[in-house]
Amino acid sequence: MTTRTTKKKPAPKKKAAGRKAAGPERQLAEYRRKRDFTRTAEPAGGGVRAARKLAFVIQKHAASHLHFDLRLELDGVMKSWAVPKGPSLDPAVKRLAMQVEDHPIEYNSFEGTIPKGEYGGGTVMLWDRGTYTFAGDDPRPEDALRRGYEKGDFKILLRGKRLRGSWVLVRTRRGDERRPQWLLIKHRDEFAQAESDIVAEELTSVATRRTMEQIATGKSRVWHSKGSG
Ligand code: MN
């Protein structure tokens, strides 16, 4: 609220022409800069147009520290947060969510291993996935989502396999612009559960039913350089 400005943005036209091409390209620059796509099987991005339903995914990521990556589609990219303790269904629990760089939409199907020594090296599990929308009544839900995101009061309605119902991401610190801090909180609704620990209960991939160990030791999706078979 302190940073709100009454100045109107001058360019409502950008949506029509520039958004699809320029928007995600610019937003994915940091994501690409950190990765060597000749060494990691993660997607470079840019090949998939935004779906009409907005995608939501959570990837469990055993990197240097275990965390859960929450990703929510907005304007052609996946807005992304690293949630060290993962989501909680208990409305009394606030989970720290550190915003990280936007990811490409293709990342939503990534499960496998990122080579040691590469950015984010470790095992990635698809822990939940589905779609989401604005949690509330608005004739233009995507505009309401965008406004909420920009305001740092991002009300979302998740339709995943494991996470459902109404949640909010509240920005608590803008940080150095690159790592703003948010809190992920479950709203009280029929999907809230005070006594559960869903992160401890759900230990397998929502896509392949594999455990982290099976993903780490099973068929590798690590892409070795051309010719190595
Ligand atoms: Mn991660």
mmCIF file of C-alpha atoms and ligand atoms in Angstrom:
data_model
loop_
_atom_site.group_PDB
_atom_site.id
_atom_site.type_symbol
_atom_site.label_atom_id
_atom_site.label_comp_id
_atom_site.label_asym_id
_atom_site.label_seq_id
_atom_site.Cartn_x
_atom_site.Cartn_y
_atom_site.Cartn_z
ATOM 1 C CA MET A 1 0.000 0.000 0.000
ATOM 2 C CA THR A 2 2.826 2.358 0.667
ATOM 3 C CA THR A 3 4.040 2.116 -2.875
ATOM 4 C CA ARG A 4 0.762 2.559 -4.652
ATOM 5 C CA THR A 5 0.686 5.385 -7.070
ATOM 6 C CA THR A 6 -2.265 7.096 -8.594
ATOM 7 C CA LYS A 7 -0.462 7.674 -11.857
ATOM 8 C CA LYS A 8 -2.136 5.771 -14.627
ATOM 9 C CA LYS A 9 -0.186 3.478 -16.816
ATOM 10 C CA PRO A 10 -0.131 4.987 -20.257
ATOM 11 C CA ALA A 11 -0.135 1.924 -22.456
ATOM 12 C CA PRO A 12 -3.206 -0.293 -22.344
ATOM 13 C CA LYS A 13 -2.445 -1.295 -25.936
ATOM 14 C CA LYS A 14 0.614 -3.411 -25.223
ATOM 15 C CA LYS A 15 -1.548 -6.477 -24.638
ATOM 16 C CA ALA A 16 -2.669 -6.707 -28.230
ATOM 17 C CA ALA A 17 0.657 -6.574 -29.971
ATOM 18 C CA GLY A 18 3.675 -6.989 -27.780
ATOM 19 C CA ARG A 19 2.709 -9.196 -24.901
ATOM 20 C CA LYS A 20 3.125 -12.664 -26.265
ATOM 21 C CA ALA A 21 6.422 -12.091 -27.989
ATOM 22 C CA ALA A 22 8.237 -9.554 -25.872
ATOM 23 C CA GLY A 23 6.778 -10.167 -22.427
ATOM 24 C CA PRO A 24 7.834 -13.717 -21.613
ATOM 25 C CA GLU A 25 11.091 -13.285 -23.528
ATOM 26 C CA ARG A 26 12.129 -10.424 -21.312
ATOM 27 C CA GLN A 27 10.785 -12.053 -18.182
ATOM 28 C CA LEU A 28 12.681 -15.284 -18.793
ATOM 29 C CA ALA A 29 16.078 -13.620 -19.275
ATOM 30 C CA GLU A 30 17.267 -14.340 -15.734
ATOM 31 C CA TYR A 31 15.970 -17.899 -15.832
ATOM 32 C CA ARG A 32 17.998 -18.548 -18.991
ATOM 33 C CA ARG A 33 21.103 -16.721 -17.833
ATOM 34 C CA LYS A 34 21.410 -19.064 -14.851
ATOM 35 C CA ARG A 35 21.227 -22.268 -16.860
ATOM 36 C CA ASP A 36 23.267 -24.097 -19.447
ATOM 37 C CA PHE A 37 20.696 -25.861 -21.595
ATOM 38 C CA THR A 38 23.331 -28.078 -23.127
ATOM 39 C CA ARG A 39 23.807 -29.559 -19.648
ATOM 40 C CA THR A 40 20.387 -29.611 -18.044
ATOM 41 C CA ALA A 41 17.160 -31.185 -19.268
ATOM 42 C CA GLU A 42 15.158 -28.219 -18.009
ATOM 43 C CA PRO A 43 13.320 -26.400 -20.829
ATOM 44 C CA ALA A 44 14.625 -23.135 -22.239
ATOM 45 C CA GLY A 45 11.098 -21.852 -22.649
ATOM 46 C CA GLY A 46 9.331 -19.830 -25.278
ATOM 47 C CA GLY A 47 7.741 -22.707 -27.131
ATOM 48 C CA VAL A 48 4.343 -22.856 -25.522
ATOM 49 C CA ARG A 49 1.609 -20.265 -25.625
ATOM 50 C CA ALA A 50 -0.319 -19.468 -22.507
ATOM 51 C CA ALA A 51 -3.247 -21.822 -22.055
ATOM 52 C CA ARG A 52 -6.675 -20.391 -21.447
ATOM 53 C CA LYS A 53 -6.827 -21.964 -18.040
ATOM 54 C CA LEU A 54 -4.041 -20.696 -15.852
ATOM 55 C CA ALA A 55 -1.636 -23.375 -14.750
ATOM 56 C CA PHE A 56 -0.489 -24.074 -11.228
ATOM 57 C CA VAL A 57 2.260 -26.457 -10.201
ATOM 58 C CA ILE A 58 4.339 -27.288 -7.143
ATOM 59 C CA GLN A 59 7.677 -29.003 -7.580
ATOM 60 C CA LYS A 60 9.464 -30.573 -4.641
ATOM 61 C CA HIS A 61 13.109 -29.749 -5.132
ATOM 62 C CA ALA A 62 15.950 -31.385 -3.257
ATOM 63 C CA ALA A 63 18.685 -28.886 -4.084
ATOM 64 C CA SER A 64 21.247 -27.665 -1.546
ATOM 65 C CA HIS A 65 18.182 -27.196 0.680
ATOM 66 C CA LEU A 66 14.921 -29.055 0.250
ATOM 67 C CA HIS A 67 12.095 -26.717 -0.720
ATOM 68 C CA PHE A 68 8.860 -26.586 -2.667
ATOM 69 C CA ASP A 69 8.630 -24.422 -5.779
ATOM 70 C CA LEU A 70 5.194 -22.906 -6.188
ATOM 71 C CA ARG A 71 4.483 -21.690 -9.722
ATOM 72 C CA LEU A 72 1.451 -19.760 -10.931
ATOM 73 C CA GLU A 73 0.891 -18.786 -14.534
ATOM 74 C CA LEU A 74 0.481 -15.081 -15.202
ATOM 75 C CA ASP A 75 1.013 -13.211 -18.468
ATOM 76 C CA GLY A 76 2.656 -16.072 -20.290
ATOM 77 C CA VAL A 77 5.183 -17.132 -17.641
ATOM 78 C CA MET A 78 5.156 -19.018 -14.367
ATOM 79 C CA LYS A 79 5.522 -16.651 -11.413
ATOM 80 C CA SER A 80 7.627 -18.656 -8.971
ATOM 81 C CA TRP A 81 8.250 -18.876 -5.246
ATOM 82 C CA ALA A 82 10.529 -21.139 -3.227
ATOM 83 C CA VAL A 83 8.645 -22.272 -0.130
ATOM 84 C CA PRO A 84 11.164 -23.879 2.269
ATOM 85 C CA LYS A 85 8.598 -25.727 4.394
ATOM 86 C CA GLY A 86 6.028 -26.270 1.672
ATOM 87 C CA PRO A 87 2.320 -25.446 1.860
ATOM 88 C CA SER A 88 0.166 -26.000 4.942
ATOM 89 C CA LEU A 89 -3.574 -26.613 4.966
ATOM 90 C CA ASP A 90 -3.775 -24.983 8.401
ATOM 91 C CA PRO A 91 -5.051 -21.384 8.104
ATOM 92 C CA ALA A 92 -3.106 -20.494 11.260
ATOM 93 C CA VAL A 93 0.195 -21.343 9.572
ATOM 94 C CA LYS A 94 2.042 -18.785 7.447
ATOM 95 C CA ARG A 95 4.699 -20.224 5.197
ATOM 96 C CA LEU A 96 7.592 -18.115 3.967
ATOM 97 C CA ALA A 97 7.673 -17.957 0.168
ATOM 98 C CA MET A 98 10.698 -16.362 -1.458
ATOM 99 C CA GLN A 99 9.974 -15.157 -4.943
ATOM 100 C CA VAL A 100 12.425 -16.357 -7.557
ATOM 101 C CA GLU A 101 12.764 -15.715 -11.265
ATOM 102 C CA ASP A 102 9.851 -16.338 -13.623
ATOM 103 C CA HIS A 103 9.968 -19.767 -15.221
ATOM 104 C CA PRO A 104 8.724 -20.884 -18.647
ATOM 105 C CA ILE A 105 5.373 -22.640 -18.871
ATOM 106 C CA GLU A 106 7.093 -25.790 -20.163
ATOM 107 C CA TYR A 107 8.743 -26.127 -16.773
ATOM 108 C CA ASN A 108 5.425 -27.378 -15.438
ATOM 109 C CA SER A 109 6.046 -30.850 -16.800
ATOM 110 C CA PHE A 110 9.644 -31.087 -15.598
ATOM 111 C CA GLU A 111 10.473 -33.918 -13.246
ATOM 112 C CA GLY A 112 13.929 -35.398 -13.010
ATOM 113 C CA THR A 113 17.407 -34.397 -12.050
ATOM 114 C CA ILE A 114 19.386 -31.244 -12.613
ATOM 115 C CA PRO A 115 23.087 -32.093 -12.778
ATOM 116 C CA LYS A 116 25.251 -31.399 -9.755
ATOM 117 C CA GLY A 117 27.086 -28.135 -10.097
ATOM 118 C CA GLU A 118 24.407 -26.644 -12.334
ATOM 119 C CA TYR A 119 21.975 -24.031 -11.075
ATOM 120 C CA GLY A 120 19.467 -25.737 -8.766
ATOM 121 C CA GLY A 121 21.286 -29.065 -9.084
ATOM 122 C CA GLY A 122 19.319 -31.906 -7.487
ATOM 123 C CA THR A 123 16.087 -33.853 -7.797
ATOM 124 C CA VAL A 124 12.787 -32.328 -8.896
ATOM 125 C CA MET A 125 9.423 -34.003 -8.246
ATOM 126 C CA LEU A 126 6.062 -32.875 -9.580
ATOM 127 C CA TRP A 127 4.312 -32.644 -6.229
ATOM 128 C CA ASP A 128 1.043 -31.049 -7.335
ATOM 129 C CA ARG A 129 -0.456 -29.575 -10.462
ATOM 130 C CA GLY A 130 -3.689 -28.227 -11.786
ATOM 131 C CA THR A 131 -5.205 -24.864 -12.572
ATOM 132 C CA TYR A 132 -5.998 -21.774 -10.577
ATOM 133 C CA THR A 133 -8.038 -18.635 -10.785
ATOM 134 C CA PHE A 134 -8.794 -15.499 -8.829
ATOM 135 C CA ALA A 135 -10.301 -16.244 -5.420
ATOM 136 C CA GLY A 136 -13.232 -13.900 -5.424
ATOM 137 C CA ASP A 137 -15.906 -12.455 -7.604
ATOM 138 C CA ASP A 138 -14.675 -10.358 -10.457
ATOM 139 C CA PRO A 139 -15.957 -10.102 -14.014
ATOM 140 C CA ARG A 140 -12.345 -10.135 -15.206
ATOM 141 C CA PRO A 141 -10.562 -12.666 -13.022
ATOM 142 C CA GLU A 142 -7.235 -12.446 -14.849
ATOM 143 C CA ASP A 143 -7.131 -8.664 -14.361
ATOM 144 C CA ALA A 144 -8.008 -9.159 -10.712
ATOM 145 C CA LEU A 145 -5.161 -11.651 -10.397
ATOM 146 C CA ARG A 146 -2.719 -9.254 -12.001
ATOM 147 C CA ARG A 147 -3.796 -6.413 -9.730
ATOM 148 C CA GLY A 148 -3.506 -8.633 -6.679
ATOM 149 C CA TYR A 149 -0.070 -9.839 -7.693
ATOM 150 C CA GLU A 150 1.184 -6.303 -8.257
ATOM 151 C CA LYS A 151 -0.295 -5.122 -4.978
ATOM 152 C CA GLY A 152 1.319 -7.987 -3.092
ATOM 153 C CA ASP A 153 -2.068 -9.381 -2.063
ATOM 154 C CA PHE A 154 -2.461 -12.314 -4.429
ATOM 155 C CA LYS A 155 -5.695 -14.195 -3.752
ATOM 156 C CA ILE A 156 -5.797 -17.503 -5.561
ATOM 157 C CA LEU A 157 -8.182 -20.420 -5.857
ATOM 158 C CA LEU A 158 -6.257 -23.635 -6.466
ATOM 159 C CA ARG A 159 -7.605 -26.655 -8.286
ATOM 160 C CA GLY A 160 -4.820 -29.147 -7.868
ATOM 161 C CA LYS A 161 -4.755 -32.803 -6.934
ATOM 162 C CA ARG A 162 -3.521 -32.086 -3.425
ATOM 163 C CA LEU A 163 -4.089 -28.394 -2.875
ATOM 164 C CA ARG A 164 -7.548 -26.962 -3.350
ATOM 165 C CA GLY A 165 -9.555 -23.981 -2.350
ATOM 166 C CA SER A 166 -8.689 -20.458 -1.442
ATOM 167 C CA TRP A 167 -5.169 -19.263 -0.567
ATOM 168 C CA VAL A 168 -3.364 -15.963 -0.413
ATOM 169 C CA LEU A 169 0.199 -14.887 -1.066
ATOM 170 C CA VAL A 170 0.980 -11.705 0.853
ATOM 171 C CA ARG A 171 4.130 -9.797 0.035
ATOM 172 C CA THR A 172 5.894 -8.765 3.214
ATOM 173 C CA ARG A 173 9.136 -7.398 1.810
ATOM 174 C CA ARG A 174 10.046 -6.142 -1.576
ATOM 175 C CA GLY A 175 13.635 -7.113 -0.875
ATOM 176 C CA ASP A 176 16.184 -6.170 -3.475
ATOM 177 C CA GLU A 177 13.570 -6.475 -6.232
ATOM 178 C CA ARG A 178 14.933 -9.859 -7.098
ATOM 179 C CA ARG A 179 13.956 -11.785 -3.976
ATOM 180 C CA PRO A 180 10.801 -10.297 -2.548
ATOM 181 C CA GLN A 181 9.429 -12.212 0.396
ATOM 182 C CA TRP A 182 5.859 -13.377 0.654
ATOM 183 C CA LEU A 183 3.774 -15.486 3.018
ATOM 184 C CA LEU A 184 1.629 -18.338 1.726
ATOM 185 C CA ILE A 185 -1.520 -18.771 3.806
ATOM 186 C CA LYS A 186 -4.521 -21.067 3.482
ATOM 187 C CA HIS A 187 -7.864 -19.373 3.794
ATOM 188 C CA ARG A 188 -10.593 -20.918 5.902
ATOM 189 C CA ASP A 189 -12.805 -22.989 3.653
ATOM 190 C CA GLU A 190 -13.871 -26.611 3.265
ATOM 191 C CA PHE A 191 -10.346 -27.571 2.172
ATOM 192 C CA ALA A 192 -8.604 -26.152 5.229
ATOM 193 C CA GLN A 193 -7.343 -28.710 7.780
ATOM 194 C CA ALA A 194 -5.842 -27.633 11.045
ATOM 195 C CA GLU A 195 -4.355 -30.961 12.023
ATOM 196 C CA SER A 196 -2.816 -32.161 8.798
ATOM 197 C CA ASP A 197 0.718 -32.047 7.480
ATOM 198 C CA ILE A 198 0.212 -32.550 3.791
ATOM 199 C CA VAL A 199 3.895 -32.208 2.973
ATOM 200 C CA ALA A 200 4.653 -35.186 5.237
ATOM 201 C CA GLU A 201 1.655 -37.180 4.009
ATOM 202 C CA GLU A 202 2.192 -36.834 0.278
ATOM 203 C CA LEU A 203 5.609 -38.172 -0.586
ATOM 204 C CA THR A 204 5.198 -39.240 -4.199
ATOM 205 C CA SER A 205 5.018 -37.582 -7.574
ATOM 206 C CA VAL A 206 1.567 -36.514 -8.647
ATOM 207 C CA ALA A 207 2.610 -37.348 -12.215
ATOM 208 C CA THR A 208 4.531 -40.635 -11.892
ATOM 209 C CA ARG A 209 3.923 -41.787 -8.295
ATOM 210 C CA ARG A 210 7.669 -42.010 -7.808
ATOM 211 C CA THR A 211 9.426 -41.078 -4.572
ATOM 212 C CA MET A 212 12.317 -38.636 -4.557
ATOM 213 C CA GLU A 213 14.701 -41.589 -4.324
ATOM 214 C CA GLN A 214 13.141 -43.272 -7.337
ATOM 215 C CA ILE A 215 13.356 -40.078 -9.340
ATOM 216 C CA ALA A 216 16.970 -39.587 -8.288
ATOM 217 C CA THR A 217 18.075 -43.129 -9.054
ATOM 218 C CA GLY A 218 15.618 -44.163 -11.726
ATOM 219 C CA LYS A 219 15.591 -43.362 -15.371
ATOM 220 C CA SER A 220 17.550 -40.205 -15.640
ATOM 221 C CA ARG A 221 16.201 -37.296 -17.569
ATOM 222 C CA VAL A 222 19.565 -35.654 -17.456
ATOM 223 C CA TRP A 223 20.401 -34.740 -20.979
ATOM 224 C CA HIS A 224 23.979 -35.580 -21.781
ATOM 225 C CA SER A 225 25.635 -33.792 -24.676
ATOM 226 C CA LYS A 226 25.023 -35.026 -28.173
ATOM 227 C CA GLY A 227 26.444 -38.398 -29.044
ATOM 228 C CA SER A 228 26.787 -39.800 -25.543
ATOM 229 C CA GLY A 229 23.708 -41.945 -26.100
HETATM 230 MN MN MN B 1 13.815 -24.794 -6.687
#
